[in-house]
Amino acid sequence: MNSVKNIQNSTLETLQWFIFLLASSIALPIVIGSVYDMSLYEVSGLMQRTFFVVGIACFLQGLIGHRLPIVDGPAGIWISTFTVYAATAVESGRSLGETLQVLQTAMILTGLFLVIFGLFHLSQKMLSIFTPLVTGSFLFMLTIQLSGTFLQGMMGIGEKGSTAQLDATLISFFVFFFVLLFSILGKGPLKNYAILIGIGLGWAIYAIVHGQTSANSSLPVIQIPEVFAWGLPVWDISMIPIAFITAIILLSNIVASLGAANQTMKGKSSFTPEEMNKGSYTLGINQGLSALFSSVAVVTLASSSGFMELTGQRRKRPFMYASILLMLIAFFPPIVAFLSKIPSPVANAALLATFVQLMGIGLWNIVSERLDQRKLTILGITFLTGIGLMFIPASAFVGLPGFAQNLVSNGLLMGTVMIILLEQFWKDK
């Protein structure tokens, strides 16, 4: 009887991890497709390749990387980078297609730096720069940056026009509060599977209100994800400094994710240098896989700890099963097409619920040490600059050189670089 119950629990946990992986991967290919004027067929291919890369990236992290149930998925800094380069492509005389080829080169270079950091144990030597103030501020700014994207998705902005859709807004906020309330106040399965139940209810309500479109019958039953779908990488020497800075920022992302996950799983945010080094070079490998399969490069998602906090799921085995499942499903375009029908407002609502916990972890890191005048000043400068830049469109910086455009127009990147520099060069007396 116990074995049957364990199998049922493992199946449900695997399914919920799968839904979280799916929700973390499904929206951003649509966003990138829109930014780069891709056809529906091209977006479908991008989504297929994204599922495959996310599945294999998570599996590799669990197998040879930091070995924790932390998702590697498209988000944060790379989305900003893709958007900025699309906005500046015309100014630089490149087509959008060639810009994507240059970005493949940026992913490969970034991956190379991360592999070097990890293999030569440079990652652990950089741990001293990622203080609780730095990691907490990074998590806080990350939630601020992505909250706008999630809220736009919840309100249906961009799907039917530039104005919020009342029906999408009501359904998404129902899912958001359902997931939060039952993950905090619920008991048993209702608490543990609040995200899964919330997405299922939201999808059903959305289908009743809007109807469900039929699947595309012209899709092949089985298809191998295409290699270099955007063409071979195009070399651009200006990508080297961008790749190096991006690699450093991704290290801070790893530190924040490992700290948040360990805080959730073990009650303390400390982790070993080995976890850091292995997480670094495995993330580097995953950057290369992202370029190879022409998808948005994956990032270690600190929101995984928010998911674990909400659901109470901390076992690694269901996470690994879910990674394999997502990887295998990528070979079946009709299934990918069906899963892509999860309404964007519903998926965004479930993700925003996990970010409530993530913001709390970020704030906890910030206040874990006494906030004196120096630290308060550093926080003020960082937040006013980093968050302020998030409200300025990338097109405002087209007059700057390519390297400076990508740096200044990315509020999360700029804020993280700023707080690292201030922490290192402004020491206590």
CSV table of C-alpha atoms in Angstrom, one decimal:
chain,number,residue,atom,x,y,z
A,1,MET,CA,0.0,0.0,0.0
A,2,ASN,CA,2.8,2.4,0.9
A,3,SER,CA,4.6,1.6,-2.3
A,4,VAL,CA,1.5,2.5,-4.4
A,5,LYS,CA,1.2,5.7,-2.4
A,6,ASN,CA,4.9,6.5,-3.0
A,7,ILE,CA,4.4,5.9,-6.7
A,8,GLN,CA,1.4,8.2,-6.8
A,9,ASN,CA,3.2,10.9,-4.9
A,10,SER,CA,6.3,10.6,-7.2
A,11,THR,CA,4.0,10.8,-10.3
A,12,LEU,CA,2.2,13.9,-9.1
A,13,GLU,CA,5.5,15.6,-8.0
A,14,THR,CA,7.0,14.8,-11.4
A,15,LEU,CA,3.9,16.2,-13.1
A,16,GLN,CA,4.0,19.4,-11.1
A,17,TRP,CA,7.8,19.9,-11.7
A,18,PHE,CA,7.0,19.3,-15.4
A,19,ILE,CA,4.3,22.0,-15.4
A,20,PHE,CA,6.8,24.4,-13.6
A,21,LEU,CA,9.4,23.6,-16.3
A,22,LEU,CA,6.9,24.1,-19.0
A,23,ALA,CA,5.5,27.4,-17.5
A,24,SER,CA,9.1,28.7,-17.2
A,25,SER,CA,9.9,27.9,-20.8
A,26,ILE,CA,6.7,28.5,-22.8
A,27,ALA,CA,6.2,32.3,-22.7
A,28,LEU,CA,9.7,33.6,-23.7
A,29,PRO,CA,9.9,31.9,-27.1
A,30,ILE,CA,6.7,33.7,-28.0
A,31,VAL,CA,8.2,37.0,-26.8
A,32,ILE,CA,11.5,36.5,-28.8
A,33,GLY,CA,9.5,35.4,-31.9
A,34,SER,CA,7.6,38.7,-31.7
A,35,VAL,CA,10.7,40.8,-31.3
A,36,TYR,CA,12.5,39.1,-34.2
A,37,ASP,CA,9.4,39.0,-36.5
A,38,MET,CA,9.3,35.2,-36.7
A,39,SER,CA,6.6,33.3,-38.4
A,40,LEU,CA,4.3,31.0,-36.5
A,41,TYR,CA,6.3,28.0,-37.9
A,42,GLU,CA,9.6,29.6,-36.7
A,43,VAL,CA,8.1,30.3,-33.2
A,44,SER,CA,6.9,26.7,-33.0
A,45,GLY,CA,10.4,25.4,-33.9
A,46,LEU,CA,11.9,27.8,-31.3
A,47,MET,CA,9.5,26.5,-28.7
A,48,GLN,CA,10.4,22.9,-29.5
A,49,ARG,CA,14.1,23.6,-29.3
A,50,THR,CA,13.6,25.5,-26.0
A,51,PHE,CA,11.8,22.6,-24.4
A,52,PHE,CA,14.6,20.2,-25.5
A,53,VAL,CA,17.4,22.5,-24.2
A,54,VAL,CA,15.7,23.2,-20.9
A,55,GLY,CA,15.1,19.5,-20.4
A,56,ILE,CA,18.7,18.4,-21.1
A,57,ALA,CA,20.1,21.5,-19.2
A,58,CYS,CA,18.2,20.6,-16.0
A,59,PHE,CA,19.1,16.9,-16.3
A,60,LEU,CA,22.8,17.8,-16.7
A,61,GLN,CA,22.7,20.1,-13.6
A,62,GLY,CA,21.1,17.3,-11.6
A,63,LEU,CA,23.6,14.7,-12.9
A,64,ILE,CA,27.0,16.4,-13.1
A,65,GLY,CA,26.4,20.0,-12.0
A,66,HIS,CA,25.4,21.3,-8.6
A,67,ARG,CA,23.0,18.3,-8.3
A,68,LEU,CA,20.2,20.3,-6.8
A,69,PRO,CA,16.6,20.6,-8.1
A,70,ILE,CA,17.1,24.0,-9.6
A,71,VAL,CA,15.8,24.8,-13.1
A,72,ASP,CA,18.0,26.1,-15.9
A,73,GLY,CA,15.6,28.0,-18.1
A,74,PRO,CA,15.4,31.1,-20.4
A,75,ALA,CA,15.0,34.3,-18.4
A,76,GLY,CA,16.5,37.5,-17.0
A,77,ILE,CA,19.7,38.8,-18.6
A,78,TRP,CA,19.5,36.9,-21.9
A,79,ILE,CA,16.0,38.1,-22.6
A,80,SER,CA,17.2,41.7,-22.1
A,81,THR,CA,20.2,41.0,-24.3
A,82,PHE,CA,18.1,39.6,-27.2
A,83,THR,CA,15.7,42.5,-27.0
A,84,VAL,CA,18.4,45.1,-26.9
A,85,TYR,CA,20.2,43.6,-29.9
A,86,ALA,CA,17.0,43.5,-31.9
A,87,ALA,CA,16.4,47.2,-31.2
A,88,THR,CA,19.9,48.1,-32.3
A,89,ALA,CA,20.2,45.8,-35.3
A,90,VAL,CA,19.1,48.4,-37.8
A,91,GLU,CA,21.4,51.0,-36.4
A,92,SER,CA,24.4,48.6,-36.8
A,93,GLY,CA,23.4,47.7,-40.3
A,94,ARG,CA,22.6,44.0,-39.5
A,95,SER,CA,19.5,42.1,-40.4
A,96,LEU,CA,17.5,40.5,-37.5
A,97,GLY,CA,18.6,37.1,-38.9
A,98,GLU,CA,22.3,38.0,-38.7
A,99,THR,CA,21.8,39.4,-35.2
A,100,LEU,CA,20.5,36.0,-34.0
A,101,GLN,CA,23.7,34.4,-35.5
A,102,VAL,CA,25.9,36.9,-33.6
A,103,LEU,CA,23.9,36.2,-30.4
A,104,GLN,CA,24.7,32.5,-30.9
A,105,THR,CA,28.4,33.5,-30.8
A,106,ALA,CA,27.8,35.5,-27.6
A,107,MET,CA,26.2,32.4,-26.0
A,108,ILE,CA,29.2,30.2,-26.9
A,109,LEU,CA,31.7,32.7,-25.6
A,110,THR,CA,29.7,33.1,-22.3
A,111,GLY,CA,29.6,29.3,-22.0
A,112,LEU,CA,33.4,29.1,-22.5
A,113,PHE,CA,34.0,31.6,-19.8
A,114,LEU,CA,31.7,29.8,-17.4
A,115,VAL,CA,33.4,26.4,-18.2
A,116,ILE,CA,36.8,28.0,-17.5
A,117,PHE,CA,35.6,29.6,-14.2
A,118,GLY,CA,34.3,26.2,-13.1
A,119,LEU,CA,37.1,23.8,-14.2
A,120,PHE,CA,39.9,26.0,-12.9
A,121,HIS,CA,38.0,26.7,-9.6
A,122,LEU,CA,37.8,30.4,-10.3
A,123,SER,CA,34.1,30.4,-9.4
A,124,GLN,CA,34.8,29.6,-5.8
A,125,LYS,CA,37.5,32.3,-5.6
A,126,MET,CA,34.8,34.8,-6.7
A,127,LEU,CA,32.5,33.8,-3.9
A,128,SER,CA,33.8,36.6,-1.7
A,129,ILE,CA,32.3,39.3,-4.0
A,130,PHE,CA,28.9,37.8,-3.8
A,131,THR,CA,28.0,39.0,-0.2
A,132,PRO,CA,24.4,38.6,1.2
A,133,LEU,CA,23.9,42.3,0.2
A,134,VAL,CA,24.8,41.5,-3.4
A,135,THR,CA,22.8,38.3,-3.7
A,136,GLY,CA,19.8,39.7,-1.9
A,137,SER,CA,19.9,42.8,-4.1
A,138,PHE,CA,20.2,40.7,-7.3
A,139,LEU,CA,17.2,38.6,-6.3
A,140,PHE,CA,15.2,41.7,-5.4
A,141,MET,CA,16.0,43.4,-8.8
A,142,LEU,CA,15.3,40.2,-10.7
A,143,THR,CA,11.8,40.0,-9.2
A,144,ILE,CA,11.2,43.7,-10.0
A,145,GLN,CA,12.4,43.3,-13.6
A,146,LEU,CA,10.3,40.2,-14.4
A,147,SER,CA,7.2,41.3,-12.4
A,148,GLY,CA,6.3,43.7,-15.2
A,149,THR,CA,6.6,40.9,-17.8
A,150,PHE,CA,4.4,38.6,-15.8
A,151,LEU,CA,1.8,41.2,-15.1
A,152,GLN,CA,1.6,42.1,-18.8
A,153,GLY,CA,1.1,38.4,-19.6
A,154,MET,CA,-1.5,38.1,-16.9
A,155,MET,CA,-3.5,41.0,-18.2
A,156,GLY,CA,-3.4,39.7,-21.8
A,157,ILE,CA,-1.4,42.8,-23.0
A,158,GLY,CA,0.3,42.1,-26.3
A,159,GLU,CA,-2.1,39.2,-27.2
A,160,LYS,CA,-5.0,41.2,-28.6
A,161,GLY,CA,-3.6,44.7,-28.5
A,162,SER,CA,-1.9,47.1,-26.2
A,163,THR,CA,-4.7,47.3,-23.6
A,164,ALA,CA,-5.5,45.0,-20.7
A,165,GLN,CA,-8.1,42.3,-21.3
A,166,LEU,CA,-10.6,42.1,-18.4
A,167,ASP,CA,-11.4,38.4,-18.8
A,168,ALA,CA,-7.7,37.4,-18.9
A,169,THR,CA,-7.0,39.7,-15.9
A,170,LEU,CA,-9.7,38.1,-13.8
A,171,ILE,CA,-8.8,34.6,-14.6
A,172,SER,CA,-5.1,35.1,-14.0
A,173,PHE,CA,-5.5,36.8,-10.7
A,174,PHE,CA,-7.9,34.0,-9.6
A,175,VAL,CA,-5.0,31.5,-10.4
A,176,PHE,CA,-2.5,33.8,-8.7
A,177,PHE,CA,-4.4,34.0,-5.4
A,178,PHE,CA,-5.5,30.4,-5.6
A,179,VAL,CA,-1.9,29.2,-5.8
A,180,LEU,CA,-0.8,31.5,-3.0
A,181,LEU,CA,-3.7,30.8,-0.6
A,182,PHE,CA,-3.7,27.1,-0.9
A,183,SER,CA,0.1,26.7,-0.9
A,184,ILE,CA,0.2,28.7,2.4
A,185,LEU,CA,-3.1,27.8,4.1
A,186,GLY,CA,-4.0,24.5,2.4
A,187,LYS,CA,-3.2,21.0,3.7
A,188,GLY,CA,-2.2,17.8,2.1
A,189,PRO,CA,-2.5,17.5,-1.7
A,190,LEU,CA,-4.2,20.9,-2.0
A,191,LYS,CA,-1.1,22.5,-0.6
A,192,ASN,CA,1.5,20.4,-2.3
A,193,TYR,CA,0.0,20.6,-5.7
A,194,ALA,CA,-1.5,24.1,-5.6
A,195,ILE,CA,0.4,25.2,-8.7
A,196,LEU,CA,-0.7,22.1,-10.7
A,197,ILE,CA,-4.3,22.5,-9.6
A,198,GLY,CA,-4.3,26.3,-10.2
A,199,ILE,CA,-3.0,26.0,-13.7
A,200,GLY,CA,-5.5,23.2,-14.5
A,201,LEU,CA,-8.4,25.3,-13.2
A,202,GLY,CA,-7.2,28.4,-14.9
A,203,TRP,CA,-6.8,26.6,-18.3
A,204,ALA,CA,-10.3,25.1,-18.0
A,205,ILE,CA,-11.9,28.4,-17.2
A,206,TYR,CA,-10.0,30.1,-20.0
A,207,ALA,CA,-11.0,27.4,-22.5
A,208,ILE,CA,-14.7,27.9,-21.5
A,209,VAL,CA,-14.5,31.6,-21.9
A,210,HIS,CA,-12.4,31.8,-25.1
A,211,GLY,CA,-12.8,28.3,-26.6
A,212,GLN,CA,-9.9,26.0,-27.4
A,213,THR,CA,-8.3,26.1,-30.8
A,214,SER,CA,-7.6,22.8,-32.6
A,215,ALA,CA,-4.1,21.5,-33.0
A,216,ASN,CA,-2.3,21.9,-36.3
A,217,SER,CA,-2.8,18.6,-38.1
A,218,SER,CA,0.0,19.4,-40.6
A,219,LEU,CA,2.8,19.0,-38.0
A,220,PRO,CA,5.0,15.9,-38.3
A,221,VAL,CA,4.5,13.3,-35.6
A,222,ILE,CA,8.2,13.1,-34.8
A,223,GLN,CA,10.9,15.6,-35.4
A,224,ILE,CA,14.5,16.0,-34.2
A,225,PRO,CA,15.3,19.5,-32.9
A,226,GLU,CA,17.2,21.4,-35.6
A,227,VAL,CA,20.8,22.3,-35.1
A,228,PHE,CA,21.8,25.9,-35.8
A,229,ALA,CA,18.3,26.7,-37.1
A,230,TRP,CA,19.3,30.4,-37.3
A,231,GLY,CA,22.5,29.6,-39.3
A,232,LEU,CA,26.1,29.2,-38.3
A,233,PRO,CA,27.4,31.6,-35.6
A,234,VAL,CA,28.8,34.9,-36.9
A,235,TRP,CA,31.9,36.2,-35.2
A,236,ASP,CA,31.9,39.7,-33.7
A,237,ILE,CA,34.8,40.8,-31.5
A,238,SER,CA,32.6,43.2,-29.5
A,239,MET,CA,30.9,40.1,-28.1
A,240,ILE,CA,34.0,39.2,-26.0
A,241,PRO,CA,33.5,41.8,-23.2
A,242,ILE,CA,29.7,41.3,-23.3
A,243,ALA,CA,30.2,37.6,-22.8
A,244,PHE,CA,32.7,38.1,-20.0
A,245,ILE,CA,30.4,40.4,-18.0
A,246,THR,CA,27.4,38.2,-18.7
A,247,ALA,CA,29.4,35.2,-17.3
A,248,ILE,CA,30.1,37.2,-14.1
A,249,ILE,CA,26.5,38.1,-13.7
A,250,LEU,CA,25.5,34.5,-14.3
A,251,LEU,CA,27.8,33.5,-11.5
A,252,SER,CA,25.9,35.9,-9.2
A,253,ASN,CA,22.8,34.2,-10.5
A,254,ILE,CA,24.2,30.8,-9.5
A,255,VAL,CA,25.2,32.0,-6.1
A,256,ALA,CA,21.7,33.5,-5.5
A,257,SER,CA,20.0,30.3,-6.7
A,258,LEU,CA,22.2,27.9,-4.7
A,259,GLY,CA,21.8,30.1,-1.6
A,260,ALA,CA,18.0,30.4,-2.0
A,261,ALA,CA,17.6,26.6,-2.7
A,262,ASN,CA,19.7,25.6,0.3
A,263,GLN,CA,17.8,28.1,2.5
A,264,THR,CA,14.5,26.4,1.4
A,265,MET,CA,15.8,22.8,1.6
A,266,LYS,CA,18.1,22.9,4.6
A,267,GLY,CA,17.2,26.1,6.5
A,268,LYS,CA,20.6,27.7,5.7
A,269,SER,CA,21.9,29.5,2.6
A,270,SER,CA,25.5,28.1,2.7
A,271,PHE,CA,26.7,25.8,0.0
A,272,THR,CA,30.0,24.2,-1.0
A,273,PRO,CA,32.6,25.5,-3.4
A,274,GLU,CA,32.2,22.2,-5.3
A,275,GLU,CA,28.6,22.9,-5.9
A,276,MET,CA,29.5,26.4,-7.2
A,277,ASN,CA,32.3,25.1,-9.6
A,278,LYS,CA,30.2,22.3,-11.0
A,279,GLY,CA,27.2,24.5,-11.4
A,280,SER,CA,29.4,27.0,-13.2
A,281,TYR,CA,30.9,24.7,-15.8
A,282,THR,CA,27.6,22.8,-16.3
A,283,LEU,CA,25.8,26.1,-17.0
A,284,GLY,CA,28.6,26.9,-19.4
A,285,ILE,CA,27.9,23.6,-21.3
A,286,ASN,CA,24.2,24.5,-21.3
A,287,GLN,CA,25.0,27.9,-22.9
A,288,GLY,CA,26.8,26.1,-25.7
A,289,LEU,CA,23.8,23.7,-26.1
A,290,SER,CA,21.5,26.8,-26.3
A,291,ALA,CA,23.6,28.2,-29.1
A,292,LEU,CA,23.8,24.8,-30.9
A,293,PHE,CA,20.0,24.4,-30.9
A,294,SER,CA,19.3,28.1,-31.6
A,295,SER,CA,17.3,28.9,-28.5
A,296,VAL,CA,17.5,31.6,-25.8
A,297,ALA,CA,20.4,30.8,-23.5
A,298,VAL,CA,19.3,29.2,-20.2
A,299,VAL,CA,19.9,30.8,-16.8
A,300,THR,CA,19.9,29.2,-13.3
A,301,LEU,CA,16.4,30.2,-12.1
A,302,ALA,CA,16.4,31.3,-8.5
A,303,SER,CA,12.6,31.1,-8.7
A,304,SER,CA,13.0,27.3,-8.3
A,305,SER,CA,13.3,27.9,-4.6
A,306,GLY,CA,10.0,29.9,-4.6
A,307,PHE,CA,8.4,26.8,-6.3
A,308,MET,CA,9.9,24.5,-3.6
A,309,GLU,CA,8.7,26.8,-0.9
A,310,LEU,CA,5.2,27.0,-2.2
A,311,THR,CA,4.8,23.3,-2.9
A,312,GLY,CA,7.0,21.7,-0.2
A,313,GLN,CA,8.6,19.6,-2.9
A,314,ARG,CA,12.3,19.1,-2.2
A,315,ARG,CA,13.1,15.7,-3.7
A,316,LYS,CA,15.5,15.6,-6.7
A,317,ARG,CA,14.2,12.4,-8.4
A,318,PRO,CA,10.8,13.9,-9.5
A,319,PHE,CA,12.8,16.9,-10.8
A,320,MET,CA,15.0,14.6,-12.9
A,321,TYR,CA,12.1,12.6,-14.2
A,322,ALA,CA,10.3,15.9,-15.3
A,323,SER,CA,13.5,17.1,-17.1
A,324,ILE,CA,13.7,13.8,-19.1
A,325,LEU,CA,9.9,14.1,-19.9
A,326,LEU,CA,10.3,17.6,-21.2
A,327,MET,CA,13.3,16.6,-23.3
A,328,LEU,CA,11.5,13.6,-24.8
A,329,ILE,CA,8.3,15.6,-25.5
A,330,ALA,CA,10.4,18.0,-27.6
A,331,PHE,CA,10.6,15.3,-30.3
A,332,PHE,CA,6.8,15.3,-30.8
A,333,PRO,CA,5.7,18.6,-32.4
A,334,PRO,CA,1.9,17.8,-31.9
A,335,ILE,CA,2.4,17.5,-28.2
A,336,VAL,CA,4.5,20.7,-28.1
A,337,ALA,CA,1.7,22.4,-30.0
A,338,PHE,CA,-0.9,21.2,-27.5
A,339,LEU,CA,1.2,22.2,-24.4
A,340,SER,CA,1.8,25.6,-26.0
A,341,LYS,CA,-1.9,26.2,-25.7
A,342,ILE,CA,-1.6,26.7,-21.9
A,343,PRO,CA,-2.9,30.3,-21.8
A,344,SER,CA,-0.2,32.9,-21.3
A,345,PRO,CA,-2.2,34.7,-18.5
A,346,VAL,CA,-2.5,31.4,-16.6
A,347,ALA,CA,1.2,30.4,-16.9
A,348,ASN,CA,2.3,33.9,-16.0
A,349,ALA,CA,0.1,34.0,-12.9
A,350,ALA,CA,1.5,30.7,-11.6
A,351,LEU,CA,5.1,32.0,-12.1
A,352,LEU,CA,4.4,35.3,-10.4
A,353,ALA,CA,3.1,33.3,-7.3
A,354,THR,CA,6.6,31.7,-7.0
A,355,PHE,CA,8.3,35.1,-7.2
A,356,VAL,CA,6.5,36.2,-4.1
A,357,GLN,CA,8.6,33.7,-2.1
A,358,LEU,CA,11.7,34.6,-4.2
A,359,MET,CA,11.4,38.3,-3.3
A,360,GLY,CA,11.1,37.3,0.4
A,361,ILE,CA,14.3,35.3,0.1
A,362,GLY,CA,16.0,38.3,-1.4
A,363,LEU,CA,14.9,40.7,1.3
A,364,TRP,CA,15.9,38.1,4.0
A,365,ASN,CA,19.5,38.1,2.5
A,366,ILE,CA,19.6,41.9,2.5
A,367,VAL,CA,18.6,42.2,6.2
A,368,SER,CA,20.6,39.2,7.4
A,369,GLU,CA,23.4,41.6,8.2
A,370,ARG,CA,23.1,44.9,10.1
A,371,LEU,CA,22.2,47.7,7.6
A,372,ASP,CA,24.5,50.6,8.5
A,373,GLN,CA,24.7,53.9,6.6
A,374,ARG,CA,27.2,52.5,4.1
A,375,LYS,CA,25.0,49.6,3.1
A,376,LEU,CA,21.9,51.7,3.0
A,377,THR,CA,23.7,54.1,0.7
A,378,ILE,CA,24.9,51.3,-1.6
A,379,LEU,CA,21.4,49.8,-1.7
A,380,GLY,CA,19.9,53.2,-2.5
A,381,ILE,CA,22.4,53.9,-5.4
A,382,THR,CA,22.0,50.4,-6.8
A,383,PHE,CA,18.1,50.3,-6.7
A,384,LEU,CA,17.7,53.9,-8.0
A,385,THR,CA,20.0,53.2,-10.9
A,386,GLY,CA,19.3,49.6,-11.7
A,387,ILE,CA,15.6,49.7,-11.3
A,388,GLY,CA,15.4,53.2,-12.9
A,389,LEU,CA,17.1,51.9,-16.1
A,390,MET,CA,14.4,49.2,-16.4
A,391,PHE,CA,11.9,51.9,-17.2
A,392,ILE,CA,14.0,53.4,-20.0
A,393,PRO,CA,13.5,51.8,-23.5
A,394,ALA,CA,16.6,50.3,-25.1
A,395,SER,CA,16.1,52.6,-28.2
A,396,ALA,CA,17.1,55.5,-26.0
A,397,PHE,CA,20.7,54.3,-26.1
A,398,VAL,CA,21.1,53.6,-29.8
A,399,GLY,CA,23.7,56.5,-30.0
A,400,LEU,CA,26.1,54.6,-27.8
A,401,PRO,CA,28.6,51.9,-28.9
A,402,GLY,CA,27.2,48.3,-29.1
A,403,PHE,CA,29.0,47.2,-25.9
A,404,ALA,CA,27.8,50.2,-23.9
A,405,GLN,CA,24.2,49.9,-25.3
A,406,ASN,CA,23.9,46.3,-24.0
A,407,LEU,CA,25.3,47.3,-20.6
A,408,VAL,CA,23.5,50.5,-19.9
A,409,SER,CA,20.1,49.4,-21.2
A,410,ASN,CA,20.0,46.3,-19.0
A,411,GLY,CA,19.0,47.5,-15.5
A,412,LEU,CA,19.5,44.1,-13.8
A,413,LEU,CA,23.0,43.8,-15.3
A,414,MET,CA,23.9,47.4,-14.5
A,415,GLY,CA,22.6,47.2,-11.0
A,416,THR,CA,24.4,44.0,-10.2
A,417,VAL,CA,27.7,45.3,-11.6
A,418,MET,CA,27.2,48.5,-9.6
A,419,ILE,CA,26.6,46.9,-6.3
A,420,ILE,CA,29.5,44.5,-6.8
A,421,LEU,CA,31.9,47.4,-7.4
A,422,LEU,CA,30.5,49.5,-4.5
A,423,GLU,CA,30.8,46.6,-2.1
A,424,GLN,CA,34.4,45.9,-3.2
A,425,PHE,CA,35.8,49.4,-3.4
A,426,TRP,CA,33.9,51.1,-0.6
A,427,LYS,CA,35.1,49.2,2.5
A,428,ASP,CA,34.2,49.7,6.1
A,429,LYS,CA,36.7,51.8,8.0
